[in-house]
mmCIF file of C-alpha atoms in Angstrom:
data_model
loop_
_atom_site.group_PDB
_atom_site.id
_atom_site.type_symbol
_atom_site.label_atom_id
_atom_site.label_comp_id
_atom_site.label_asym_id
_atom_site.label_seq_id
_atom_site.Cartn_x
_atom_site.Cartn_y
_atom_site.Cartn_z
ATOM 1 C CA MET A 114 16.152 48.409 287.858
ATOM 2 C CA TYR A 115 14.926 51.973 287.717
ATOM 3 C CA PHE A 116 12.059 51.341 285.316
ATOM 4 C CA LYS A 117 10.760 48.376 287.307
ATOM 5 C CA ARG A 118 10.582 50.478 290.452
ATOM 6 C CA LEU A 119 8.746 53.202 288.551
ATOM 7 C CA TYR A 120 6.197 50.789 287.137
ATOM 8 C CA LYS A 121 5.760 48.989 290.456
ATOM 9 C CA GLU A 122 4.892 52.328 292.040
ATOM 10 C CA ARG A 123 2.416 53.129 289.248
ATOM 11 C CA VAL A 124 0.717 49.715 289.403
ATOM 12 C CA THR A 125 0.552 49.890 293.211
ATOM 13 C CA VAL A 126 -1.104 53.317 293.034
ATOM 14 C CA LEU A 127 -3.573 51.987 290.460
ATOM 15 C CA PHE A 128 -4.447 49.001 292.679
ATOM 16 C CA THR A 129 -4.828 51.265 295.718
ATOM 17 C CA ILE A 130 -7.178 53.586 293.833
ATOM 18 C CA ALA A 131 -9.207 50.569 292.679
ATOM 19 C CA LEU A 132 -9.385 49.231 296.248
ATOM 20 C CA VAL A 133 -10.521 52.553 297.715
ATOM 21 C CA GLY A 134 -13.011 53.008 294.876
ATOM 22 C CA PHE A 135 -14.487 49.558 295.447
ATOM 23 C CA ILE A 136 -14.808 50.132 299.199
ATOM 24 C CA PHE A 137 -16.542 53.513 298.743
ATOM 25 C CA PHE A 138 -18.817 52.177 295.993
ATOM 26 C CA ASP A 139 -19.777 49.245 298.213
ATOM 27 C CA PHE A 140 -20.387 51.577 301.185
ATOM 28 C CA PHE A 141 -22.754 53.844 299.269
ATOM 29 C CA ASN A 142 -24.846 50.846 298.172
ATOM 30 C CA LEU A 143 -25.778 49.851 301.733
ATOM 31 C CA LYS A 144 -29.502 49.323 302.310
ATOM 32 C CA SER A 145 -29.851 48.921 306.094
ATOM 33 C CA ASP A 146 -27.909 49.056 309.345
ATOM 34 C CA ASP A 147 -27.251 45.287 309.213
ATOM 35 C CA ASP A 148 -25.374 45.837 305.994
ATOM 36 C CA VAL A 149 -22.823 48.050 307.761
ATOM 37 C CA LEU A 150 -21.419 45.081 309.689
ATOM 38 C CA LYS A 151 -21.326 42.980 306.509
ATOM 39 C CA TRP A 152 -19.673 45.867 304.664
ATOM 40 C CA TYR A 153 -17.093 46.223 307.417
ATOM 41 C CA LEU A 154 -16.244 42.505 307.236
ATOM 42 C CA ARG A 155 -16.120 42.506 303.422
ATOM 43 C CA SER A 156 -13.898 45.585 303.407
ATOM 44 C CA SER A 157 -11.586 44.132 306.051
ATOM 45 C CA VAL A 158 -11.198 40.858 304.150
ATOM 46 C CA LEU A 159 -10.619 42.774 300.922
ATOM 47 C CA MET A 160 -7.956 44.993 302.491
ATOM 48 C CA VAL A 161 -6.136 42.078 304.133
ATOM 49 C CA SER A 162 -6.151 40.084 300.894
ATOM 50 C CA PHE A 163 -4.951 43.186 299.041
ATOM 51 C CA PHE A 164 -1.944 43.576 301.315
ATOM 52 C CA VAL A 165 -1.186 39.844 301.207
ATOM 53 C CA PHE A 166 -1.393 39.402 297.430
ATOM 54 C CA HIS A 167 -0.634 42.839 296.035
ATOM 55 C CA TYR A 168 3.148 42.325 295.713
ATOM 56 C CA ALA A 169 2.661 39.142 293.690
ATOM 57 C CA PHE A 170 0.138 40.869 291.422
ATOM 58 C CA VAL A 171 2.331 43.936 290.984
ATOM 59 C CA ASN A 172 5.412 41.868 290.114
ATOM 60 C CA THR A 173 3.450 39.746 287.645
ATOM 61 C CA ILE A 174 1.881 42.750 285.945
ATOM 62 C CA CYS A 175 5.259 44.522 285.688
ATOM 63 C CA LYS A 176 6.881 41.425 284.175
ATOM 64 C CA VAL A 177 4.092 41.190 281.600
ATOM 65 C CA ILE A 178 4.438 44.904 280.773
ATOM 66 C CA PHE A 179 8.206 44.592 280.268
ATOM 67 C CA LYS A 180 7.890 41.445 278.127
ATOM 68 C CA LEU A 181 5.293 43.176 275.979
ATOM 69 C CA MET A 182 7.469 46.290 275.654
ATOM 70 C CA ARG A 183 10.481 44.189 274.604
ATOM 71 C CA LYS A 184 8.424 42.379 271.969
ATOM 72 C CA LEU A 185 6.985 45.622 270.633
ATOM 73 C CA GLU A 186 10.431 47.202 270.557
ATOM 74 C CA GLY A 187 11.903 44.201 268.759
ATOM 75 C CA TYR A 188 9.266 43.973 266.026
ATOM 76 C CA THR A 189 8.508 47.598 265.250
ATOM 77 C CA ASN A 190 9.648 51.129 265.827
ATOM 78 C CA PHE A 191 6.684 51.504 268.169
ATOM 79 C CA ILE A 192 8.820 52.921 270.940
ATOM 80 C CA GLY A 193 10.804 56.120 270.513
ATOM 81 C CA LYS A 194 14.339 56.856 271.566
ATOM 82 C CA TYR A 195 15.772 58.481 274.645
ATOM 83 C CA ARG A 196 15.666 62.260 274.776
ATOM 84 C CA LEU A 197 17.469 64.440 277.268
ATOM 85 C CA ASN A 198 16.389 67.966 278.145
ATOM 86 C CA PHE A 199 18.565 70.105 280.387
ATOM 87 C CA THR A 200 17.533 73.287 282.163
ATOM 88 C CA ASN A 201 19.298 75.310 284.846
ATOM 89 C CA SER A 202 17.555 73.350 287.596
ATOM 90 C CA ASN A 203 16.551 69.953 286.138
ATOM 91 C CA ILE A 204 17.601 67.090 283.928
ATOM 92 C CA ARG A 205 14.639 65.486 282.157
ATOM 93 C CA VAL A 206 15.096 62.019 280.662
ATOM 94 C CA ASN A 207 12.340 60.932 278.280
ATOM 95 C CA SER A 208 12.719 57.203 277.759
ATOM 96 C CA PRO A 209 10.586 54.783 275.753
ATOM 97 C CA ILE A 210 8.801 53.541 278.873
ATOM 98 C CA GLY A 211 8.729 56.550 281.167
ATOM 99 C CA ALA A 212 10.025 60.014 281.931
ATOM 100 C CA PHE A 213 12.242 61.024 284.834
ATOM 101 C CA VAL A 214 13.245 64.371 286.257
ATOM 102 C CA HIS A 215 16.384 64.826 288.334
ATOM 103 C CA LYS A 216 17.752 67.935 289.978
ATOM 104 C CA TRP A 217 21.322 68.957 289.301
ATOM 105 C CA SER A 218 22.035 68.545 293.010
ATOM 106 C CA GLN A 219 21.474 64.792 292.578
ATOM 107 C CA ILE A 220 24.515 64.488 290.300
ATOM 108 C CA GLU A 221 27.228 62.772 292.270
ATOM 109 C CA LYS A 222 29.960 62.540 289.666
ATOM 110 C CA ALA A 223 30.552 63.454 286.018
ATOM 111 C CA VAL A 224 32.943 61.552 283.762
ATOM 112 C CA LEU A 225 33.977 62.605 280.268
ATOM 113 C CA THR A 226 35.489 59.988 277.965
ATOM 114 C CA LYS A 227 36.379 60.046 274.299
ATOM 115 C CA ASP A 228 32.942 58.806 273.218
ATOM 116 C CA PHE A 229 30.567 59.492 276.131
ATOM 117 C CA PHE A 230 29.717 61.905 278.915
ATOM 118 C CA PHE A 231 28.429 60.107 282.024
ATOM 119 C CA LEU A 232 26.389 61.656 284.830
ATOM 120 C CA TYR A 233 26.134 59.523 287.972
ATOM 121 C CA VAL A 234 22.849 60.163 289.797
ATOM 122 C CA LYS A 235 22.562 59.888 293.595
ATOM 123 C CA ASP A 236 19.274 58.032 293.980
ATOM 124 C CA THR A 237 17.976 54.827 295.499
ATOM 125 C CA ASP A 238 18.945 52.996 292.304
ATOM 126 C CA GLN A 239 22.131 55.013 291.616
ATOM 127 C CA HIS A 240 21.858 54.904 287.857
ATOM 128 C CA ILE A 241 23.983 56.525 285.168
ATOM 129 C CA ILE A 242 22.892 58.933 282.445
ATOM 130 C CA SER A 243 25.123 58.408 279.418
ATOM 131 C CA ILE A 244 25.316 61.011 276.663
ATOM 132 C CA SER A 245 27.058 60.288 273.393
ATOM 133 C CA ASN A 246 29.673 62.783 272.224
ATOM 134 C CA ARG A 247 28.451 62.495 268.646
ATOM 135 C CA CYS A 248 26.678 65.789 268.011
ATOM 136 C CA LYS A 249 23.435 65.514 266.061
ATOM 137 C CA ASN A 250 20.447 67.774 265.628
ATOM 138 C CA GLY A 251 22.375 70.882 266.622
ATOM 139 C CA ARG A 252 23.089 69.631 270.142
ATOM 140 C CA ASN A 253 25.875 71.547 271.831
ATOM 141 C CA LEU A 254 27.581 69.211 274.277
ATOM 142 C CA SER A 255 30.345 71.683 275.085
ATOM 143 C CA ASP A 256 27.795 74.036 276.699
ATOM 144 C CA LEU A 257 26.483 71.183 278.834
ATOM 145 C CA ILE A 258 29.989 70.183 279.905
ATOM 146 C CA ALA A 259 30.835 73.799 280.782
ATOM 147 C CA PHE A 260 27.600 74.157 282.780
ATOM 148 C CA VAL A 261 28.244 70.944 284.731
ATOM 149 C CA GLU A 262 31.847 71.905 285.433
ATOM 150 C CA ASN A 263 30.986 75.442 286.578
ATOM 151 C CA ASN A 264 27.755 74.818 288.491
ATOM 152 C CA VAL A 265 27.405 71.164 289.463
ATOM 153 C CA THR A 266 30.560 69.152 290.032
ATOM 154 C CA GLU A 267 34.095 68.669 288.819
ATOM 155 C CA ILE A 268 34.345 66.572 285.657
ATOM 156 C CA MET A 269 36.708 63.617 285.619
ATOM 157 C CA LYS A 270 38.281 63.384 282.162
ATOM 158 C CA ILE A 271 39.425 59.971 281.001
#
């Protein structure tokens, strides 16, 4: 799932920053030359254990985050709705649990149906951006469809 990959990357970066911070903090608290060997051993053990256990920790933390988000979404209107912003070069998707930016060149296929307009994204997860044809808030879907047809790819109409 696209969101899981995003959060796994974020949690992994957070753990890596914490690991590097701990190693540097421990290094700057050395008192003598004997401590350098002890620091080296402690840091090596810490790094090996990090690489051994980090995937399990990341998966567990991501599962907890998603369970919490589902509960919050079910009980309250804590989480907002999806918002799409289109420019000449990017598609920005603001979702309740993250934001994504795609370039128009990543659009593999566009499909227009009676109720929805689908944009298929070429990515590692190959996900679909679906846009409802119901116009609200002054949204002009016909301009978007014309832009995609003229500049991005041919639209398959079903």
